[in-house]
Structures are given as structure tokens and as C-alpha cells.
Short mmCIF file of C-alpha atoms in Angstrom, two decimals:
data_model
loop_
_atom_site.label_atom_id
_atom_site.label_comp_id
_atom_site.label_asym_id
_atom_site.label_seq_id
_atom_site.Cartn_x
_atom_site.Cartn_y
_atom_site.Cartn_z
CA MET A 13 27.39 -2.40 43.28
CA LEU A 14 25.74 -5.60 42.17
CA GLN A 15 27.95 -8.55 41.31
CA ARG A 16 27.07 -11.41 39.01
CA VAL A 17 26.69 -14.66 40.90
CA THR A 18 27.50 -17.75 38.85
CA SER A 19 26.10 -21.12 39.76
CA THR A 20 28.47 -23.94 40.62
CA LYS A 21 25.90 -26.72 40.40
CA PRO A 22 27.11 -29.98 38.81
CA SER A 23 27.17 -29.77 35.04
CA GLY A 24 26.96 -32.41 32.39
CA GLY A 25 29.70 -33.05 29.90
CA LEU A 26 32.55 -30.94 28.62
CA TYR A 27 32.80 -29.30 25.21
CA CYS A 28 36.11 -27.97 23.82
CA GLU A 29 36.99 -26.13 20.61
CA LEU A 30 40.48 -25.46 19.29
CA TYR A 31 40.99 -22.33 17.17
CA TRP A 32 43.91 -21.25 15.01
CA GLY A 33 43.37 -17.53 15.03
CA THR A 34 39.68 -17.20 14.24
CA ASN A 35 39.41 -20.51 12.37
CA LEU A 36 37.94 -23.52 14.13
CA SER A 37 40.41 -26.39 13.84
CA GLU A 38 39.13 -29.17 16.15
CA ALA A 39 36.23 -29.84 18.49
CA TRP A 40 35.81 -32.46 21.22
CA SER A 41 32.87 -33.43 23.39
CA TYR A 42 33.09 -35.51 26.56
CA GLY A 43 30.06 -37.04 28.24
CA PRO A 44 29.05 -36.64 31.88
CA GLU A 45 30.35 -40.13 32.64
CA GLN A 46 33.91 -38.92 31.92
CA ALA A 47 35.80 -38.39 35.20
CA SER A 48 38.81 -36.62 33.68
CA VAL A 49 40.25 -35.41 30.39
CA HIS A 50 43.95 -35.75 29.58
CA ALA A 51 45.66 -33.85 26.77
CA ALA A 52 48.83 -34.65 24.85
CA PRO A 53 50.31 -34.02 21.39
CA ASP A 54 49.28 -37.53 20.41
CA GLU A 55 46.43 -38.70 18.19
CA LYS A 56 45.68 -41.51 20.64
CA ALA A 57 45.22 -39.13 23.60
CA PRO A 58 41.68 -38.31 24.81
CA MET A 59 42.42 -34.76 23.65
CA PRO A 60 45.12 -34.68 20.95
CA LEU A 61 46.35 -31.19 21.72
CA TYR A 62 49.25 -29.74 19.72
CA GLY A 63 50.99 -26.37 20.04
CA PHE A 64 50.59 -25.91 23.80
CA THR A 65 53.35 -26.11 26.38
CA LEU A 66 52.44 -29.00 28.68
CA PRO A 67 54.43 -29.76 31.85
CA GLU A 68 53.97 -33.50 31.29
CA GLU A 69 52.33 -35.83 28.82
CA PRO A 70 49.56 -36.70 29.17
CA PHE A 71 48.49 -33.55 31.00
CA LEU A 72 45.41 -33.55 33.26
CA LEU A 73 43.44 -30.76 31.66
CA ALA A 74 40.04 -31.26 33.32
CA GLU A 75 38.61 -33.33 36.15
CA ARG A 76 35.12 -33.74 37.54
CA THR A 77 34.28 -32.34 40.97
CA GLU A 78 31.14 -32.39 43.08
CA ARG A 79 30.18 -29.00 41.66
CA GLY A 80 31.23 -29.39 38.04
CA TRP A 81 34.61 -29.29 36.34
CA ARG A 82 38.03 -28.09 37.47
CA ILE A 83 40.22 -26.92 34.58
CA HIS A 84 44.00 -27.19 35.08
CA LEU A 85 45.85 -24.49 33.17
CA PRO A 86 49.03 -25.17 31.19
CA PRO A 87 51.81 -22.92 32.48
CA ALA A 88 52.24 -20.74 29.35
CA VAL A 89 48.60 -19.96 28.53
CA ARG A 90 46.78 -16.67 28.85
CA THR A 91 43.42 -17.45 30.47
CA GLU A 92 40.17 -15.52 30.02
CA ARG A 93 36.59 -16.23 30.95
CA LYS A 94 33.10 -15.04 30.18
CA VAL A 95 29.60 -15.76 31.44
CA ARG A 96 26.44 -15.83 29.34
CA GLY A 97 26.01 -12.56 27.45
CA ASP A 98 29.41 -11.17 28.46
CA VAL A 99 32.70 -10.81 26.58
CA PHE A 100 35.95 -12.48 27.50
CA GLY A 101 37.83 -10.83 30.34
CA THR A 102 40.75 -11.51 32.64
CA ILE A 103 40.17 -13.96 35.47
CA PRO A 104 40.72 -12.32 38.86
CA GLU A 105 43.40 -13.77 41.09
CA THR A 106 40.83 -14.72 43.70
CA ALA A 107 39.18 -17.15 41.23
CA LEU A 108 42.44 -19.03 40.62
CA ARG A 109 43.42 -22.05 42.70
CA ARG A 110 47.16 -22.68 43.11
CA GLN A 111 48.50 -25.90 44.57
CA ASP A 112 51.83 -27.71 44.18
CA GLY A 113 52.95 -25.27 41.51
CA ARG A 114 49.79 -25.88 39.43
CA THR A 115 47.03 -23.39 38.65
CA SER A 116 43.41 -24.35 38.13
CA VAL A 117 40.02 -22.67 37.88
CA GLU A 118 36.50 -23.88 38.53
CA LEU A 119 34.28 -24.03 35.43
CA ALA A 120 30.94 -22.79 36.75
CA ASP A 121 27.64 -23.37 35.01
CA GLY A 122 27.24 -21.02 32.03
CA MET A 123 30.92 -20.06 32.05
CA THR A 124 33.30 -20.29 29.09
CA LEU A 125 37.10 -20.34 29.42
CA ARG A 126 39.59 -19.41 26.71
CA LEU A 127 43.16 -20.67 27.03
CA SER A 128 45.47 -18.98 24.51
CA GLU A 129 49.09 -19.61 23.59
CA GLY A 130 50.51 -18.03 20.45
CA HIS A 131 47.97 -18.27 17.64
CA LEU A 132 46.12 -21.15 19.32
CA SER A 133 43.07 -20.80 21.56
CA LEU A 134 41.31 -23.59 23.42
CA VAL A 135 37.72 -22.70 24.32
CA VAL A 136 36.27 -24.82 27.14
CA GLN A 137 32.68 -24.85 28.35
CA ASP A 138 30.20 -27.23 29.91
CA SER A 139 28.32 -29.35 27.42
CA VAL A 140 24.60 -29.07 26.73
CA VAL A 141 24.44 -32.85 27.16
CA LYS A 142 23.48 -33.35 30.79
CA GLU A 143 22.91 -37.08 30.77
CA ARG A 144 23.30 -40.08 28.54
CA VAL A 145 20.39 -41.28 26.50
CA GLY A 146 18.73 -44.13 28.33
CA ARG A 147 18.18 -47.54 26.88
CA LEU A 148 15.01 -48.42 25.05
CA GLN A 149 12.12 -49.34 27.31
CA TRP A 150 9.47 -51.97 26.63
CA LYS A 151 7.01 -49.31 25.53
CA ASP A 152 9.60 -48.03 23.05
CA PHE A 153 9.88 -51.51 21.56
CA GLY A 154 6.07 -51.60 21.29
CA TRP A 155 6.00 -48.35 19.30
CA LEU A 156 8.86 -49.63 17.17
CA VAL A 157 6.91 -52.79 16.33
CA ILE A 158 3.78 -50.77 15.44
CA VAL A 159 5.69 -48.38 13.18
CA SER A 160 7.52 -51.27 11.50
CA ALA A 161 4.23 -53.10 10.88
CA LEU A 162 2.69 -50.00 9.31
CA PHE A 163 5.74 -49.45 7.17
CA LEU A 164 5.76 -53.05 5.92
CA SER A 165 2.01 -53.08 5.29
CA LEU A 166 2.28 -50.44 2.55
CA PRO A 167 4.04 -52.58 -0.09
CA VAL A 168 2.00 -55.66 0.91
CA GLY A 169 -1.25 -53.71 0.47
CA PHE A 170 -0.08 -52.48 -2.91
CA LEU A 171 0.63 -56.05 -4.03
CA ILE A 172 -2.78 -57.22 -2.83
CA ALA A 173 -4.83 -54.32 -4.19
CA GLY A 174 -2.58 -53.64 -7.15
CA PRO A 175 -3.52 -53.99 -10.83
CA THR A 176 -4.55 -57.45 -12.11
CA PRO A 177 -5.31 -58.54 -15.70
CA GLU A 178 -9.03 -58.24 -14.99
CA ARG A 179 -8.67 -54.73 -13.57
CA LYS A 180 -6.49 -53.73 -16.52
CA ALA A 181 -9.14 -54.98 -18.99
CA GLU A 182 -11.88 -53.07 -17.16
CA ALA A 183 -9.79 -49.92 -17.18
CA ASN A 184 -9.10 -50.25 -20.91
CA ALA A 185 -12.80 -50.78 -21.65
CA ARG A 186 -13.73 -47.67 -19.65
CA ALA A 187 -11.07 -45.67 -21.50
CA LEU A 188 -12.34 -46.83 -24.92
CA LYS A 189 -15.93 -46.01 -23.97
CA MET A 190 -14.99 -42.52 -22.84
CA ALA A 191 -13.03 -41.96 -26.08
CA ALA A 192 -15.99 -43.10 -28.20
CA GLU A 193 -18.36 -40.78 -26.33
CA LYS A 194 -16.04 -37.82 -26.81
CA GLU A 195 -15.70 -38.60 -30.54
CA ALA A 196 -19.50 -38.80 -30.90
CA GLU A 197 -19.91 -35.42 -29.21
CA ARG A 198 -17.28 -33.90 -31.53
CA ARG A 199 -18.97 -35.30 -34.69
CA LYS A 200 -22.36 -34.04 -33.51
CA ALA A 201 -20.94 -30.55 -32.96
CA LEU A 202 -19.54 -30.60 -36.55
CA GLY A 203 -22.86 -31.86 -37.97
CA VAL A 204 -21.39 -35.04 -39.40
CA ASP A 205 -22.94 -37.43 -36.97
CA THR A 206 -25.53 -38.69 -39.57
CA PRO A 207 -23.99 -41.41 -41.78
CA ALA A 208 -24.10 -40.82 -45.57
CA ARG A 209 -26.52 -43.04 -47.64
CA PRO A 210 -25.37 -44.69 -50.91
CA LEU A 211 -26.35 -43.09 -54.27
CA THR A 212 -29.23 -44.59 -56.23
CA ASP A 213 -29.03 -45.44 -59.98
CA THR A 214 -31.11 -42.37 -60.85
CA GLU A 215 -28.79 -40.08 -58.91
CA ARG A 216 -25.79 -41.60 -60.63
CA ALA A 217 -27.36 -40.96 -64.08
CA GLN A 218 -28.06 -37.33 -63.16
CA GLN A 219 -24.41 -36.67 -62.32
CA ALA A 220 -22.57 -34.25 -64.66
CA ASP A 221 -20.66 -35.72 -67.59
CA GLY A 222 -16.97 -35.94 -66.91
CA GLY A 223 -16.02 -35.30 -70.60
CA THR A 224 -15.00 -37.39 -73.65
CA ASN A 225 -12.20 -39.92 -73.47
CA THR A 226 -9.40 -39.41 -76.07
CA ASN A 227 -6.86 -42.08 -77.00
CA LEU A 228 -3.35 -40.73 -77.63
CA PRO A 229 -0.49 -42.54 -79.40
CA GLY A 230 2.40 -43.69 -77.27
CA PHE A 231 4.87 -41.27 -78.92
CA PHE A 232 2.60 -38.24 -78.55
CA ARG A 233 3.97 -35.56 -76.26
CA VAL A 234 2.04 -32.68 -74.73
CA ARG A 235 3.83 -29.43 -73.96
#
């Protein structure tokens, strides 16, 4: 029968989630530089943990080892574990370490522990953060300067190549010219592009008579 072999290589940080039933209540993340994690029902504690029976306050919940993390179990918790792709199951007695009345378990790489007491469950696993982000190098500062220069050059270029009174006048003249050309094309399509000539005296005399003028008294009414 094949057995799953879990790695105990040194991990990075520690990630913990506190659940009330199935609802996530709190979450904490501790970097790889953290040597230990203490818990207490106190907001100022590294892990402000309420609702668990702790033998002392603060309680050493986790400490770094050469191979990863050692998790110290509060006395009243029910402890389960799972490895990647598995479901939570009971931890065998051979995986528990008992010393001076305390019980602890090694948190191997890829392992998740669930510590439950009442409706509360504390899920503990190694963090995906393996190392702290290093400081900026000289080359990073160089790229930062280049990006900043490009960013600042955009508004400066707009001010330099932006609209001036001369450019505005040229643009208006081009717009008026285009409008006049479009109007001429429209008049040509309608056949009214040829300007009308004034009437001569002969043409005026040949116009039809408009009728006879009649003077009416001021009190005359027409119905």
C-alpha cells in the first residue's frame, strides 16, 4: 500500500483563518521573518484569538523550526489535517509530539491544520509568501526615472504643441473654406448656382398689370 509522503522542507510564512461555523471571521498572515506567533484574547496580541481555551496568555501557538513550523495545540481543540487535494481527517497519534504536558504537530509543506473548539475553527497553513520583497536596486531606480520622465513629458508636450491663436485661426479658415465648398456643391446640385440678373426696363413694362387701385373711405367696412 502506497503512503503519501509530505515534504518537511522549510516553508515561508504562516497564514491563519478564523471561522465561525462556515463564515470567515478573521485572517492573519505572518512573514517568514517571524520566529513565533503568540495568541491571546487581546487586540494587542500578535493573534487576537477569542473563544479558545488557552492554558496561559499569551499562548505560543506556532514557532519556526529548521524544517518549517511547529503548531502547539490548545488543550480543548479537536485537530484535523489535510494535504493538497485531500479532505480533513484525524491526525494519527504517531504524528503528535507530546512534551511537558503540551501537544504539538509539525506543519509540513502543503499541509493544512484545522483546530476546532465549539463553533470556532482556526485553519492554519504555510503562506504562499516565501520571502520578503527585496529593496529597490539601482536598475530599478533607473527604470523608475525613465517611466517618470515619459509620464511628465506628456503634459509638457501638449503645452508645447497645443493650440495657439495662429493655429486656431488657420483651423477656422480651413473650416470656413470647407463649408463654402460644400454649399457650392449643394447649390450646383439644385441648379441655383447661377446668380439671377436684374430686370431691364422693357421686361418690367411687359409684366402683367396688378389691377386698379381703389380708394376707400375710412368708415367703409368690408364683410
